[in-house]
Coordinates of C-alpha atoms and ligand atoms in Angstrom, one line a residue:
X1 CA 109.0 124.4 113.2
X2 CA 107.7 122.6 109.8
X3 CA 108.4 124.4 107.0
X4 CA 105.0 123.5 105.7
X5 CA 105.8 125.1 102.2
X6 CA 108.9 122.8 101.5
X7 CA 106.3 119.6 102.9
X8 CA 104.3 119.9 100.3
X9 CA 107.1 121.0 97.9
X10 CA 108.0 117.0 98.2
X11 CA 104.7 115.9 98.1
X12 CA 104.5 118.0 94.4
X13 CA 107.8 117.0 93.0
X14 CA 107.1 113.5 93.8
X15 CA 103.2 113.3 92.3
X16 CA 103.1 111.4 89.0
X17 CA 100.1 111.9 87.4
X18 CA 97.3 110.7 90.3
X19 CA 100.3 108.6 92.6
X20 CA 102.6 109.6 94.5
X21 CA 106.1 108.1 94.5
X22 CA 108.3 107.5 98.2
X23 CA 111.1 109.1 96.6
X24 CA 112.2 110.1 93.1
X25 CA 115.3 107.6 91.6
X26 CA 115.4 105.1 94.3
X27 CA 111.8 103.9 94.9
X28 CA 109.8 105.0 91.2
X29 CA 106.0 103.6 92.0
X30 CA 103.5 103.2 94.1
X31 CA 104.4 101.7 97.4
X32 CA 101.3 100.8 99.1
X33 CA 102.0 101.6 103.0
X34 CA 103.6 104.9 101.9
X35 CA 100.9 105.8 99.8
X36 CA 98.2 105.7 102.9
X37 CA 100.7 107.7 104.9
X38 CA 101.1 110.2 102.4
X39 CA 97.5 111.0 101.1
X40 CA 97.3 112.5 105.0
X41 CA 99.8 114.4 104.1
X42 CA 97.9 115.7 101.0
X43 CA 94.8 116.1 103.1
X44 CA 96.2 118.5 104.9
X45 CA 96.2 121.2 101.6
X46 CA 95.2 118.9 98.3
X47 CA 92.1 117.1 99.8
X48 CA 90.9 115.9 95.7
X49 CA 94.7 115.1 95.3
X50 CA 94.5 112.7 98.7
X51 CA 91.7 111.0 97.7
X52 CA 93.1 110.5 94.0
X53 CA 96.4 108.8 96.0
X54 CA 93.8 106.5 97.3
X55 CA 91.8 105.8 94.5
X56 CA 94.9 105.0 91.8
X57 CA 96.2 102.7 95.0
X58 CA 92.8 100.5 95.0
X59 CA 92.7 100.2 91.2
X60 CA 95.8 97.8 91.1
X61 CA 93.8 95.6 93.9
X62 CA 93.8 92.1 92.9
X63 CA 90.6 90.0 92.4
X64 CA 91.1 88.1 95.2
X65 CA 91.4 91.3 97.1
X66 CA 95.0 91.3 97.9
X67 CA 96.6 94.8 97.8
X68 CA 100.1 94.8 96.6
X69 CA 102.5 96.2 98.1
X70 CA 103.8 97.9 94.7
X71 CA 101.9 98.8 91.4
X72 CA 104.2 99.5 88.9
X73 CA 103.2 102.1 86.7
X74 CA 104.8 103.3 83.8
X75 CA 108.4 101.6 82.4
X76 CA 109.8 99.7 85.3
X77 CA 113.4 99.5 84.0
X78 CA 115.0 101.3 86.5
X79 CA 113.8 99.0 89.6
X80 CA 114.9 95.7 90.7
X81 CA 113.0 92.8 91.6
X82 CA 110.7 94.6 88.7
X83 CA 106.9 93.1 87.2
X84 CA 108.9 90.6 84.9
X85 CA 110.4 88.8 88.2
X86 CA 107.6 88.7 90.7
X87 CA 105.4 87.2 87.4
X88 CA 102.1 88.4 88.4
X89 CA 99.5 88.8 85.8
X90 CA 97.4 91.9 86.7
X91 CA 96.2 94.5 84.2
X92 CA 98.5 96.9 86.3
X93 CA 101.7 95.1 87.0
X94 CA 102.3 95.1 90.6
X95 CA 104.3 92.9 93.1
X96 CA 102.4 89.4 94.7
X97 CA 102.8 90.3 98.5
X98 CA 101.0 93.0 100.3
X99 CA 102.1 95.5 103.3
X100 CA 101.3 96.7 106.4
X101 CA 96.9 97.5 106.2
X102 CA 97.3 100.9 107.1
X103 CA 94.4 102.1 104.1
X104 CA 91.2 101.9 106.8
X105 CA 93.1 103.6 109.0
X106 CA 94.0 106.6 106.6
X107 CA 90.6 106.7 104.6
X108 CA 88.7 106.7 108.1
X109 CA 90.7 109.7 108.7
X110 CA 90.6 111.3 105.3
X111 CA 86.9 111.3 105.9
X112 CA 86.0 112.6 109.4
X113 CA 88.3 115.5 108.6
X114 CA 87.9 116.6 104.4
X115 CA 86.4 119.8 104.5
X116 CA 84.8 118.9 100.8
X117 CA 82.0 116.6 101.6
X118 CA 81.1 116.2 97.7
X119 CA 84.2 114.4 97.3
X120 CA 84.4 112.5 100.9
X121 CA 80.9 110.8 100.6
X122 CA 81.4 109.4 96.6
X123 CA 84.8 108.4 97.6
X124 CA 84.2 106.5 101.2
X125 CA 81.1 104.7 98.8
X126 CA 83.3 103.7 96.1
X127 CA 86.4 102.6 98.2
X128 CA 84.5 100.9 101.0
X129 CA 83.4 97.3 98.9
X130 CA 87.7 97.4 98.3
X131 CA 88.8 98.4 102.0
X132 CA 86.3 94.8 103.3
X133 CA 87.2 93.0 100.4
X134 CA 91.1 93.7 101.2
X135 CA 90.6 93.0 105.1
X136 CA 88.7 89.5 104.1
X137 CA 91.6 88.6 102.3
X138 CA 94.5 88.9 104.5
X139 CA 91.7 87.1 107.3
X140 CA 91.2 84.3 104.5
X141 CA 94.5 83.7 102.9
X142 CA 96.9 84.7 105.8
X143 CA 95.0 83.0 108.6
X144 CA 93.3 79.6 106.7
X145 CA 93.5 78.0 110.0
X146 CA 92.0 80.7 112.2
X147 CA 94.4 81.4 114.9
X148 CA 93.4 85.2 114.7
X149 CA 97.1 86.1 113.6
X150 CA 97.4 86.8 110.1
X151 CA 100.9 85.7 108.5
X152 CA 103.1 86.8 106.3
X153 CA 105.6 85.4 103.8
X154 CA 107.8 88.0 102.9
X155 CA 110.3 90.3 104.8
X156 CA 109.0 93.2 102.6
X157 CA 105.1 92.0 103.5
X158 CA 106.5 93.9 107.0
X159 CA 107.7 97.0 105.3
X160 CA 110.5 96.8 108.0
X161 CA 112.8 95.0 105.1
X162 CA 115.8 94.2 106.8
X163 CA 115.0 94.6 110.4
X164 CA 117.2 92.1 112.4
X165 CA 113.9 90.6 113.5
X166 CA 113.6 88.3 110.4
X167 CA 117.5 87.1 110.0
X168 CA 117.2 83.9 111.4
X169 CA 114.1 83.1 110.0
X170 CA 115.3 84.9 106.4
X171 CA 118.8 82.8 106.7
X172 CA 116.5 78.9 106.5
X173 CA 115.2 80.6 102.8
X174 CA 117.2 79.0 100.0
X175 CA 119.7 81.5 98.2
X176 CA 118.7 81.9 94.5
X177 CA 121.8 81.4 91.7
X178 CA 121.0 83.6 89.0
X179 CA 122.8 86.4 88.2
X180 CA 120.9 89.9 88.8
X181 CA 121.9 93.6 89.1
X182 CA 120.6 95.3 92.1
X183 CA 119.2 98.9 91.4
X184 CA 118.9 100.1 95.1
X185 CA 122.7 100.6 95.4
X186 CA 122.9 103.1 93.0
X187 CA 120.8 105.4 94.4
X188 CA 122.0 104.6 98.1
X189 CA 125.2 103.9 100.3
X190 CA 125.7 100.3 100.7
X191 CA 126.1 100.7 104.3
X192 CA 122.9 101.5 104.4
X193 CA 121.5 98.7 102.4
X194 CA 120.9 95.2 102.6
X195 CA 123.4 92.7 101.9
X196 CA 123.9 90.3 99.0
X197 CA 122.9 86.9 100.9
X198 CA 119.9 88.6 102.2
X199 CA 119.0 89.6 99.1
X200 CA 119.6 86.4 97.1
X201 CA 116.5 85.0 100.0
X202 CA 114.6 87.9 99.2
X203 CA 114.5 86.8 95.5
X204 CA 114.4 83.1 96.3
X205 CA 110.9 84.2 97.8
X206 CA 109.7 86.4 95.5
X207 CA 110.1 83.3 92.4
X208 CA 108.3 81.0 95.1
X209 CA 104.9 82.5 95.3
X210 CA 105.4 82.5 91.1
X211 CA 106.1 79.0 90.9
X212 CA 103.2 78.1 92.9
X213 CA 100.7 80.2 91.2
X214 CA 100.3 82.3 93.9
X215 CA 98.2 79.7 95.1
X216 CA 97.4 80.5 98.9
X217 CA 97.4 76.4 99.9
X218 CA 100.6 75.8 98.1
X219 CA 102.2 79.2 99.8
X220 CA 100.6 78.4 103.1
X221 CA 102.1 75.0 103.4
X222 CA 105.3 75.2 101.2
X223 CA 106.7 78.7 102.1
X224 CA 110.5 78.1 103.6
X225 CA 109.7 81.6 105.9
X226 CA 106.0 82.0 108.0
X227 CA 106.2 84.7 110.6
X228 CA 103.5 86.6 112.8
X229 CA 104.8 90.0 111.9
X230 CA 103.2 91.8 115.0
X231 CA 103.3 95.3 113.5
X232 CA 100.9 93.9 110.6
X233 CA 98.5 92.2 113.2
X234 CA 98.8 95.5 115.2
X235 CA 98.2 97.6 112.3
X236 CA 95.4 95.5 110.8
X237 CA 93.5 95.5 114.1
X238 CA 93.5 99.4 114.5
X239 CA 92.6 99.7 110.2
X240 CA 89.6 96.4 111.2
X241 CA 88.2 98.9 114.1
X242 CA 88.6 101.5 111.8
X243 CA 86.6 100.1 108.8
X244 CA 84.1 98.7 111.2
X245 CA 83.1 102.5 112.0
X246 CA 83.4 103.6 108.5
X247 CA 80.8 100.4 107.8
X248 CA 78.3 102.5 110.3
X249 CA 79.0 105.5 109.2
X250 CA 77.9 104.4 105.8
X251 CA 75.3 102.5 106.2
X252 CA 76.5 99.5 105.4
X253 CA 76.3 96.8 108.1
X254 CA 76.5 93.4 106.2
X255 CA 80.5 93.1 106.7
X256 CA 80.6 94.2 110.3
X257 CA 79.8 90.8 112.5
X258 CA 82.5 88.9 110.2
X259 CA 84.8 91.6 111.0
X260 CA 83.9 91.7 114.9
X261 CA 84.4 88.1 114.9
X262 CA 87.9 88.4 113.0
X263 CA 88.7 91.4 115.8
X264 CA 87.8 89.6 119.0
X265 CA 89.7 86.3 117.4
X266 CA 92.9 88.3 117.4
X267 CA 92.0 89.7 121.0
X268 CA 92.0 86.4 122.6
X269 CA 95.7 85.3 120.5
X270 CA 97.7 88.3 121.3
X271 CA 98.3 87.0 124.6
X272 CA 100.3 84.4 123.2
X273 CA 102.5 86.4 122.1
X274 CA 103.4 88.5 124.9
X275 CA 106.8 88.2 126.5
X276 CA 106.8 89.6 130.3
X277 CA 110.6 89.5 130.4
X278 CA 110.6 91.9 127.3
X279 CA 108.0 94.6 128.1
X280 CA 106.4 93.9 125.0
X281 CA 104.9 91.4 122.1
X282 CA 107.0 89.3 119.9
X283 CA 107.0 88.6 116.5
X284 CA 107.1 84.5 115.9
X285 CA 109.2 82.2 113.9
X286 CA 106.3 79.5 112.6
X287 CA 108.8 77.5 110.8
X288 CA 110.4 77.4 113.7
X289 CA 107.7 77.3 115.8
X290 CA 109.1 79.9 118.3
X291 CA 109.1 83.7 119.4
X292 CA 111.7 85.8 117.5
X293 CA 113.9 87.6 120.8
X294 CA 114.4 90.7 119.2
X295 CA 113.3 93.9 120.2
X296 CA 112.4 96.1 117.2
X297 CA 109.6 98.9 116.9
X298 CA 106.9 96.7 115.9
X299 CA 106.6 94.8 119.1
X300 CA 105.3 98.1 120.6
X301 CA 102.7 98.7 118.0
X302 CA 100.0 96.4 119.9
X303 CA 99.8 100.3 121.3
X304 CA 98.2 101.4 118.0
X305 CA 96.2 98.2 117.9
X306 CA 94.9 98.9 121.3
X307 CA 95.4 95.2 121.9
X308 CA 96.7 95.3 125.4
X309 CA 95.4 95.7 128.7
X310 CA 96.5 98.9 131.0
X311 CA 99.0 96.2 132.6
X312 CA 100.8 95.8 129.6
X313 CA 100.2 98.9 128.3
X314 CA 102.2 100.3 131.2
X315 CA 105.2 97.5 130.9
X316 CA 105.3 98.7 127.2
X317 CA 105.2 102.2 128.7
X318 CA 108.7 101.8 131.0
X319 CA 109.9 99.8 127.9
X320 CA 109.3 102.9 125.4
X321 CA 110.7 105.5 128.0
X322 CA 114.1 104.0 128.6
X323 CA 114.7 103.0 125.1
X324 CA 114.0 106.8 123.9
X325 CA 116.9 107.6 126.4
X326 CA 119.0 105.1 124.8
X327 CA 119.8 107.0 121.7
X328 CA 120.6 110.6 120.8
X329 CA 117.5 111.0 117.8
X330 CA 114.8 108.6 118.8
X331 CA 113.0 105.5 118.7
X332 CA 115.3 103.2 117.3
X333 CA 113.9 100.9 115.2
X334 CA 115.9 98.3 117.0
X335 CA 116.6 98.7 120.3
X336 CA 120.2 99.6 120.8
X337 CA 120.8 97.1 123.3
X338 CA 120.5 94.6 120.4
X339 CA 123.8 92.6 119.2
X340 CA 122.4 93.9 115.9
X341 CA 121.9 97.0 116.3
X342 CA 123.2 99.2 113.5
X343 CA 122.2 103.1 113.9
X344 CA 122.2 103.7 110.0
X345 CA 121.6 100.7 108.2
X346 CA 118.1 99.9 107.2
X347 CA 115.4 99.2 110.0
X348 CA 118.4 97.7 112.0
X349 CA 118.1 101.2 114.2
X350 CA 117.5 104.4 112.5
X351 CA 114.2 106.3 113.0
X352 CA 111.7 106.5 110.8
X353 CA 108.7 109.2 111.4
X354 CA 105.3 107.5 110.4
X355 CA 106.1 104.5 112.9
X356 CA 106.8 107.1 115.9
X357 CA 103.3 108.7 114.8
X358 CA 101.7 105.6 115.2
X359 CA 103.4 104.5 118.5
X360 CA 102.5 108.5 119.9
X361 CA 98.8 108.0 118.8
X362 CA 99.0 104.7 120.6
X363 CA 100.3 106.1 123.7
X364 CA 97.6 108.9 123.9
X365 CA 95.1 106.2 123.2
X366 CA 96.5 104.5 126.4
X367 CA 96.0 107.5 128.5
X368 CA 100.4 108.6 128.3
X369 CA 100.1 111.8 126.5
X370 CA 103.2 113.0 128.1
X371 CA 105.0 110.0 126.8
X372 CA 103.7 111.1 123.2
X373 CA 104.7 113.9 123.4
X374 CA 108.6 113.3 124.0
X375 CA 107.7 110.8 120.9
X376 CA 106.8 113.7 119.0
X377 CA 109.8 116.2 120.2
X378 CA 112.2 112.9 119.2
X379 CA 110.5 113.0 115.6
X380 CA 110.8 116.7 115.5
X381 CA 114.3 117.2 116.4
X382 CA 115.1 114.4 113.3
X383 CA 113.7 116.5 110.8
X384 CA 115.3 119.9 112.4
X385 CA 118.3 118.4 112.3
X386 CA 118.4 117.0 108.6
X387 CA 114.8 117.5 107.4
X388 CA 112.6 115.4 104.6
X389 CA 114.5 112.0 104.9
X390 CA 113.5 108.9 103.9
X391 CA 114.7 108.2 107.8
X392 CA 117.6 109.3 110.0
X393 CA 120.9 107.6 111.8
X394 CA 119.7 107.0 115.6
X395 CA 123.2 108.2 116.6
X396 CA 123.9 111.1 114.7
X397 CA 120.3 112.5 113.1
X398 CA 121.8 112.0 109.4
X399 CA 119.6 112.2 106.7
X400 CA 119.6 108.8 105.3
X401 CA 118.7 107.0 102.5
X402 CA 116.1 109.1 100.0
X403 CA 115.7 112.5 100.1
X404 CA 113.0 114.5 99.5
X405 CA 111.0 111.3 100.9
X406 CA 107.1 111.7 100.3
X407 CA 106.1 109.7 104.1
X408 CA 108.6 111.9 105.7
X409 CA 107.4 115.0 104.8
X410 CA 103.1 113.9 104.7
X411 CA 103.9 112.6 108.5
X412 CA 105.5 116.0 109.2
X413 CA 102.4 118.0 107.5
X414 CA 99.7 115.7 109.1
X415 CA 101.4 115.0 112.3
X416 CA 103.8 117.9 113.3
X417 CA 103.0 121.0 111.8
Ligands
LIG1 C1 111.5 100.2 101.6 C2 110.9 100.2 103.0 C3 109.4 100.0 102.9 C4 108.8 101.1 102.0 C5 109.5 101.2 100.7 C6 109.2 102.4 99.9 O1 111.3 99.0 101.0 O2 111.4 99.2 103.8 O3 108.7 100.1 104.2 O4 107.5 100.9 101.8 O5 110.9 101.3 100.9 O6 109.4 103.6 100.6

């Protein structure tokens, strides 16, 4: 059972005037992906206080319609790579990548089920124009040649950070030489954390996109690491049908054959990317100019997307089944037959919840509701055993990382209670 009460104790403690932040200490702003995930959570007892979460989020859009990933508000001294570093310009200093579209998907939501319609309607008007605007970018800037798979130039862009996925393509990245002082590590274990050469990349990155401008053309052809990040195509085409219907349902049809066309585009490329030997999509290198062999929680999400066939759907199916009996507190964010498997260290296998919600929903799309289910009894038992985590050791159920964490808890108030 959710103790519903402590949910949205979290949810308060962590609200800061209008946002809401992952975690207090560790992670101080606005983190975009979270931020989605959490105004469900709001929904669920706050529904002016969810749309708020929303409404701060789209304020730090850029012009171009890019989304950032972070908006720092307030004093940023106590987070590292802070505004200063990533050397945007905005009125609201924010980061210069974005993160996994999940916003159509939530706001689609928020809408069919807010109980106060004087706040839905205003709201879906005034955030709609952003929600297209932010879709047409990522088609524009992340897909200039049209191959109906968006790209992405950062391992953050993913919001799975560290996951083994990127390594190889992370260890081609340049390592920067300046001196810095990290701010994760002390809030967090180091074994949980990242390590120093990964993090020198990171950084390397982050002063790129600065020294070119942020100029798409420069990034696009200059940008030492390119991947197809297949949990952002997957989650991008289930927010695209999203926004499509939130188009209709407003009235507004002007954006709605650009975004068909940009939907059926990535329809007819996903096949390139599926692997039959592995069950499931992979992510690819494009500097390399290959698919990355590693099995980690995104290359199920074409579930969510409802880009596969039945045929695929059911290989992914046997895939999802065996790797839930592969660990004691379930799905792994890397599968545990991975040489890099590590059950507590970030995204290279712990569980995190608002990924299994979005796998379940994908399964009951699919027609496996029993196969949901045990998703949803795996995501329950991690927060019986150690409750609002920011995620939880595959091996043991720990509590790792942040407590108190705001996705963790808005998943368990939307989702399971
Ligand atoms: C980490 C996670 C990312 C999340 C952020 C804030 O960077 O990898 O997914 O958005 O923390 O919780």
């Amino acid at each position: 059972m959710i103790d519903v009460e402590a949910a949205q104790l979290v949810l308060r403690a962590n609200d800061r005037d209008g946002h809401t932040v992952p975690t207090d200490g560790l992670y101080p702003f606005q983190w975009s992906w979270d931020s989605a995930i959490t105004a469900l959570g709001w929904l669920q007892f706050d529904e002016a206080r969810a749309w708020q979460e929303a409404h701060v989020m789209f304020s730090g859009q850029w012009d171009n319609g890019m989304l950032p990933h972070i908006l720092f508000h307030g004093d940023a001294e106590s987070y590292f790579p802070g505004p200063d570093v990533w050397g945007s310009k905005t009125a609201l200093p924010s980061s210069a990548i974005s993160q996994p579209p999940v916003w159509s998907t939530a706001i689609r939501r928020m809408f069919e089920t807010c109980k106060d319609r004087a706040i839905a309607e205003p709201a879906l008007e005034q955030l709609l124009p952003k929600l297209i605007a932010y879709h047409d970018w990522w088609y524009r800037e992340r897909d200039p040649d049209d191959t109906g798979l968006v790209c992405s130039y950062h391992p953050w862009e993913s919001g799975m950070d560290n996951s083994p996925a990127w390594d190889d393509a992370l260890a081609r990245v340049p390592e920067v030489d300046w001196d810095y002082q990290r701010r994760d590590l002390g809030h967090v274990d180091s074994e949980q954390r990242p390590h120093k050469p990964q993090y020198d990349r990171y950084l390397y990155l982050v002063d790129f996109y600065k020294q070119n401008g942020f100029d798409c053309d420069a990034i696009h052809k200059g940008c030492p690491y390119r991947v197809v990040d297949i949990g952002i195509v997957a989650i991008l085409q289930r927010a695209g049908k999203d926004l499509v219907d939130l188009c209709r349902i407003a009235g507004d049809s002007e954006a709605i054959p650009r975004l068909e066309s940009e939907l059926a585009r990535t329809q007819e490329s996903i096949g390139g990317l599926w692997s039959k030997e592995h069950r499931c999509y992979l992510n690819q290198d494009l500097v390399a100019g290959k698919p990355i062999e590693e099995l980690t929680t995104a290359t199920v999400l074409p579930l969510f997307g409802g880009l596969a066939d039945q045929s695929k759907a059911a290989y992914m199916v046997d895939l999802i089944d065996e790797w839930l009996d592969a660990t004691t507190f379930a799905l792994a964010s890397t599968h545990p037959s991975s040489k890099r498997f590590e059950s507590q260290r970030y995204w290279r296998g712990p569980v995190w919840l608002h990924i299994n919600w979005m796998i379940a929903e994908g399964l009951s799309d699919y027609g496996y509701a029993d196969l949901a289910e045990r998703v949803k009894q795996a995501t329950q038992k991690c927060v019986d055993e150690s409750g609002f985590y920011e995620y939880f050791d595959a091996m043991s159920g720990a509590g790792c990382g942040g407590d108190r964490f705001s996705w963790t808890a808005a998943v368990a108030l939307y989702w399971l209670a």
